[in-house]
Short mmCIF file of C-alpha atoms in Angstrom, two decimals:
data_model
loop_
_atom_site.label_atom_id
_atom_site.label_comp_id
_atom_site.label_asym_id
_atom_site.label_seq_id
_atom_site.Cartn_x
_atom_site.Cartn_y
_atom_site.Cartn_z
CA UNK A 1 -10.55 24.43 -7.23
CA UNK A 2 -6.61 24.08 -6.61
CA UNK A 3 -7.38 24.15 -3.17
CA UNK A 4 -9.77 21.30 -3.55
CA UNK A 5 -7.63 19.45 -5.56
CA UNK A 6 -4.65 19.71 -3.03
CA UNK A 7 -6.58 18.81 -0.33
CA UNK A 8 -7.67 15.25 -2.01
CA UNK A 9 -4.26 14.58 -2.99
CA UNK A 10 -2.57 15.28 0.04
CA UNK A 11 -4.85 16.50 2.37
CA UNK A 12 -4.50 19.10 5.17
CA UNK A 13 -4.66 17.75 8.20
CA UNK A 14 -5.73 20.37 10.34
CA UNK A 15 -8.82 20.82 8.04
CA UNK A 16 -9.35 17.79 6.23
CA UNK A 17 -10.61 14.44 7.91
CA UNK A 18 -8.84 11.42 6.52
CA UNK A 19 -11.64 9.84 4.40
CA UNK A 20 -11.64 12.98 2.31
CA UNK A 21 -7.89 11.88 1.55
CA UNK A 22 -7.93 10.17 -1.75
CA UNK A 23 -4.25 8.72 -0.98
CA UNK A 24 -5.88 7.03 2.24
CA UNK A 25 -9.12 5.69 0.49
CA UNK A 26 -6.83 4.14 -2.45
CA UNK A 27 -4.74 2.49 0.11
CA UNK A 28 -8.28 1.10 2.18
CA UNK A 29 -9.17 -0.50 -1.48
CA UNK A 30 -5.94 -1.38 -1.67
CA UNK A 31 -5.80 -3.83 1.58
CA UNK A 32 -9.63 -4.75 0.94
CA UNK A 33 -9.31 -5.99 -1.93
CA UNK A 34 -5.79 -8.21 -1.51
CA UNK A 35 -7.28 -9.82 1.60
CA UNK A 36 -10.27 -10.37 -0.40
CA UNK A 37 -7.73 -12.47 -2.70
CA UNK A 38 -6.05 -14.06 -0.33
CA UNK A 39 -9.05 -15.68 1.10
CA UNK A 40 -10.24 -16.43 -2.69
CA UNK A 41 -6.75 -18.46 -2.98
CA UNK A 42 -6.97 -19.92 0.49
CA UNK A 43 -10.61 -21.77 0.04
CA UNK A 44 -9.70 -22.69 -3.30
CA UNK A 45 -6.70 -24.60 -2.25
CA UNK A 46 -8.34 -26.16 0.67
CA UNK A 47 -11.09 -27.56 -1.38
CA UNK A 48 -8.73 -28.78 -3.98
CA UNK A 49 -6.34 -30.40 -1.40
CA UNK A 50 -8.79 -31.92 0.71
CA UNK A 51 -9.80 -33.65 -2.44
CA UNK A 52 -7.00 -35.40 -3.37
CA UNK A 53 -4.97 -35.78 -0.63
CA UNK A 54 -5.01 -37.31 3.18
CA UNK A 55 -5.27 -35.23 6.59
CA UNK A 56 -1.35 -35.75 6.83
CA UNK A 57 -0.62 -35.02 3.32
CA UNK A 58 -2.31 -32.27 3.20
CA UNK A 59 -0.45 -31.08 7.13
CA UNK A 60 2.56 -31.94 5.25
CA UNK A 61 2.10 -30.04 2.03
CA UNK A 62 0.62 -27.15 4.10
CA UNK A 63 4.28 -26.85 6.14
CA UNK A 64 6.03 -26.34 2.91
CA UNK A 65 3.76 -23.68 1.33
CA UNK A 66 4.82 -21.83 5.03
CA UNK A 67 8.33 -22.51 4.61
CA UNK A 68 8.53 -21.77 1.35
CA UNK A 69 6.67 -18.36 1.94
CA UNK A 70 8.88 -17.45 4.99
CA UNK A 71 11.99 -18.26 2.90
CA UNK A 72 10.88 -16.01 0.02
CA UNK A 73 9.45 -13.29 1.77
CA UNK A 74 12.82 -13.20 3.17
CA UNK A 75 14.95 -12.76 0.53
CA UNK A 76 12.41 -9.83 -0.87
CA UNK A 77 12.70 -8.16 3.02
CA UNK A 78 16.60 -8.67 2.50
CA UNK A 79 17.63 -7.97 -1.17
CA UNK A 80 14.12 -7.90 -2.86
CA UNK A 81 12.60 -4.57 -1.95
CA UNK A 82 15.92 -2.25 -2.34
CA UNK A 83 16.23 -4.28 -5.84
CA UNK A 84 12.96 -3.60 -6.88
CA UNK A 85 13.09 0.24 -5.98
CA UNK A 86 16.38 0.93 -7.73
CA UNK A 87 15.14 -1.03 -11.15
CA UNK A 88 11.66 -0.80 -11.21
CA UNK A 89 11.05 2.88 -9.22
CA UNK A 90 8.08 3.39 -6.25
CA UNK A 91 6.02 3.06 -9.14
CA UNK A 92 6.97 -0.65 -10.29
CA UNK A 93 7.41 -1.55 -6.29
CA UNK A 94 3.68 -0.52 -6.14
CA UNK A 95 2.71 -2.52 -9.06
CA UNK A 96 4.75 -5.23 -8.40
CA UNK A 97 1.90 -7.10 -5.48
CA UNK A 98 -1.17 -6.31 -7.82
CA UNK A 99 0.36 -7.67 -11.10
CA UNK A 100 2.00 -11.17 -9.33
CA UNK A 101 -1.96 -11.41 -7.90
CA UNK A 102 -3.00 -11.01 -11.79
CA UNK A 103 -0.77 -13.45 -13.13
CA UNK A 104 -1.45 -16.25 -10.86
CA UNK A 105 -5.34 -15.57 -10.71
CA UNK A 106 -5.27 -16.14 -14.61
CA UNK A 107 -3.64 -19.36 -14.02
CA UNK A 108 -5.95 -20.43 -11.41
CA UNK A 109 -9.08 -19.19 -14.04
CA UNK A 110 -7.59 -21.37 -16.80
CA UNK A 111 -6.34 -24.40 -14.75
CA UNK A 112 -7.57 -24.63 -11.35
CA UNK A 113 -5.02 -27.34 -9.37
CA UNK A 114 -3.55 -27.97 -6.58
CA UNK A 115 -0.49 -26.71 -8.46
CA UNK A 116 -1.53 -23.17 -9.27
CA UNK A 117 -3.27 -22.72 -5.94
CA UNK A 118 -0.33 -23.40 -4.35
CA UNK A 119 1.41 -20.77 -6.35
CA UNK A 120 -1.55 -18.34 -5.50
CA UNK A 121 -0.88 -18.81 -2.17
CA UNK A 122 2.65 -18.92 -2.40
CA UNK A 123 2.85 -15.42 -3.92
CA UNK A 124 0.08 -14.12 -1.48
CA UNK A 125 2.27 -14.73 1.68
CA UNK A 126 5.44 -13.87 0.20
CA UNK A 127 4.74 -10.63 -1.60
CA UNK A 128 1.93 -9.59 1.63
CA UNK A 129 4.30 -9.45 4.21
CA UNK A 130 7.32 -8.10 2.69
CA UNK A 131 7.17 -5.89 -0.34
CA UNK A 132 3.71 -5.31 -0.03
CA UNK A 133 4.04 -4.06 3.99
CA UNK A 134 7.35 -2.22 3.14
CA UNK A 135 5.49 -0.33 0.07
CA UNK A 136 2.27 0.50 1.97
CA UNK A 137 4.66 1.81 5.14
CA UNK A 138 6.44 4.46 2.59
CA UNK A 139 3.03 5.61 1.07
CA UNK A 140 2.43 6.51 4.33
CA UNK A 141 4.61 8.88 4.98
CA UNK A 142 2.82 10.94 2.33
CA UNK A 143 0.08 11.33 4.61
CA UNK A 144 -0.51 14.13 6.80
CA UNK A 145 1.02 12.76 10.10
CA UNK A 146 -2.64 13.61 11.69
CA UNK A 147 -4.59 12.18 9.06
CA UNK A 148 -2.45 8.95 9.52
CA UNK A 149 -2.97 8.68 12.84
CA UNK A 150 -6.59 8.57 12.72
CA UNK A 151 -6.64 6.76 9.25
CA UNK A 152 -4.38 3.82 10.12
CA UNK A 153 -6.75 1.79 12.72
CA UNK A 154 -9.52 2.25 9.97
CA UNK A 155 -7.39 1.26 6.98
CA UNK A 156 -4.93 -1.31 8.50
CA UNK A 157 -7.43 -3.51 11.02
CA UNK A 158 -11.37 -2.46 10.17
CA UNK A 159 -11.29 -2.49 6.70
CA UNK A 160 -9.41 -5.59 6.93
CA UNK A 161 -11.51 -7.30 9.19
CA UNK A 162 -14.81 -5.99 7.15
CA UNK A 163 -12.93 -7.52 4.21
CA UNK A 164 -13.24 -11.23 5.96
CA UNK A 165 -16.60 -10.41 6.73
CA UNK A 166 -17.65 -9.55 2.90
CA UNK A 167 -15.57 -13.20 1.51
CA UNK A 168 -17.73 -15.22 3.83
CA UNK A 169 -20.77 -13.81 2.44
CA UNK A 170 -19.20 -13.43 -1.26
CA UNK A 171 -17.72 -17.11 -0.69
CA UNK A 172 -21.75 -18.39 0.18
CA UNK A 173 -23.35 -16.60 -2.74
CA UNK A 174 -21.22 -17.32 -5.53
CA UNK A 175 -21.18 -21.10 -4.46
CA UNK A 176 -24.87 -21.32 -3.97
CA UNK A 177 -25.63 -19.41 -7.83
CA UNK A 178 -22.68 -21.78 -9.65
CA UNK A 179 -23.72 -25.23 -7.85
CA UNK A 180 -20.57 -25.22 -5.98
CA UNK A 181 -18.17 -24.33 -8.64
CA UNK A 182 -14.81 -22.82 -7.81
CA UNK A 183 -14.52 -21.42 -11.37
CA UNK A 184 -16.72 -18.29 -9.80
CA UNK A 185 -14.47 -17.68 -7.00
CA UNK A 186 -11.64 -17.78 -9.67
CA UNK A 187 -13.34 -15.36 -11.98
CA UNK A 188 -13.98 -13.16 -9.11
CA UNK A 189 -10.62 -13.24 -7.87
CA UNK A 190 -8.93 -12.29 -11.05
CA UNK A 191 -12.03 -9.32 -11.30
CA UNK A 192 -10.48 -8.18 -8.15
CA UNK A 193 -7.03 -8.17 -8.78
CA UNK A 194 -8.18 -6.23 -11.86
CA UNK A 195 -9.42 -3.96 -9.84
CA UNK A 196 -6.16 -3.97 -7.43
CA UNK A 197 -4.16 -3.37 -10.49
CA UNK A 198 -5.99 -0.43 -11.53
CA UNK A 199 -5.84 1.03 -7.93
CA UNK A 200 -2.66 0.78 -7.81
CA UNK A 201 -1.82 3.05 -10.59
CA UNK A 202 -3.90 5.49 -9.55
CA UNK A 203 -1.78 5.37 -5.85
CA UNK A 204 1.22 6.38 -8.26
CA UNK A 205 -0.15 9.37 -9.37
CA UNK A 206 -1.76 10.30 -5.54
CA UNK A 207 1.80 9.76 -4.03
CA UNK A 208 3.49 11.92 -6.17
CA UNK A 209 0.93 14.54 -5.80
CA UNK A 210 0.78 13.93 -2.09
CA UNK A 211 4.62 14.44 -1.66
CA UNK A 212 4.05 17.21 -3.23
CA UNK A 213 1.72 19.27 -1.16
CA UNK A 214 3.50 18.31 1.81
CA UNK A 215 6.79 19.69 0.28
CA UNK A 216 4.79 22.90 -0.79
CA UNK A 217 3.39 23.78 2.60
CA UNK A 218 6.98 22.78 4.41
CA UNK A 219 5.81 19.64 6.07
CA UNK A 220 8.51 17.99 4.48
CA UNK A 221 11.79 19.26 3.36
CA UNK A 222 13.72 18.26 0.41
CA UNK A 223 16.62 16.77 2.77
CA UNK A 224 14.02 14.73 4.11
CA UNK A 225 12.47 13.36 1.38
CA UNK A 226 16.48 12.51 0.08
CA UNK A 227 16.54 10.69 3.44
CA UNK A 228 13.63 8.45 2.55
CA UNK A 229 13.55 5.02 0.63
CA UNK A 230 12.19 6.71 -2.40
CA UNK A 231 13.56 5.77 -5.93
CA UNK A 232 15.33 8.07 -8.17
CA UNK A 233 12.62 8.89 -10.49
CA UNK A 234 10.60 10.48 -7.60
CA UNK A 235 14.02 12.36 -6.30
CA UNK A 236 14.31 13.76 -9.70
CA UNK A 237 10.22 14.67 -9.66
CA UNK A 238 10.67 16.27 -6.77
CA UNK A 239 13.44 18.10 -7.91
CA UNK A 240 12.10 19.12 -11.11
CA UNK A 241 8.67 20.38 -9.03
CA UNK A 242 11.65 22.09 -6.89
CA UNK A 243 12.96 24.22 -9.64
CA UNK A 244 9.69 24.79 -10.92
#
């Protein structure tokens, strides 16, 4: 049982396929839900903006959106990620994106408007290409190299593309059921953000277990762990387990 548990958390690259690694599967679900939420925000934003603004105003507003997202994501990449890891730890960094998306989804559900959907897209664009990607890069370190090489094209590529196709079907079905009302999409994005939050809670424990499994198998040395961008909480837990 212990061997099976270790394989599920960290995986043995020589014997276990990547789809039996729970951390990889959780990261796949993470990426899928982020893309789903992003598509919901885009659709709601486009519908609300097109109903109020002229084409020229829409272009200008969207330009401000991408400019603002670029500015915020640059700040997060330069300072925010490091501060987040130092102050909140790896667990806080993992939960930062789903918490932000969950908060915006609640705001959109309670008050669907151009301002709330603009905020949703701003949060998504700013975090998805900064903190979210950085955290996922660190998580891949916990996956054995052979598994990571085989899984990345699926998790970072195929699953996200499947998510886009799934989104198109879901939007069509939900709008037909609700008679074209946006609240159904807002409720759905909130549900997926809640699922993402629960998934990321599990990701942190899988990450710790996987890192410990790799250290235990001498796939990673503690000196290597100290050189990685981990927070002090992870270093402390690794040291405690090493002493045990």
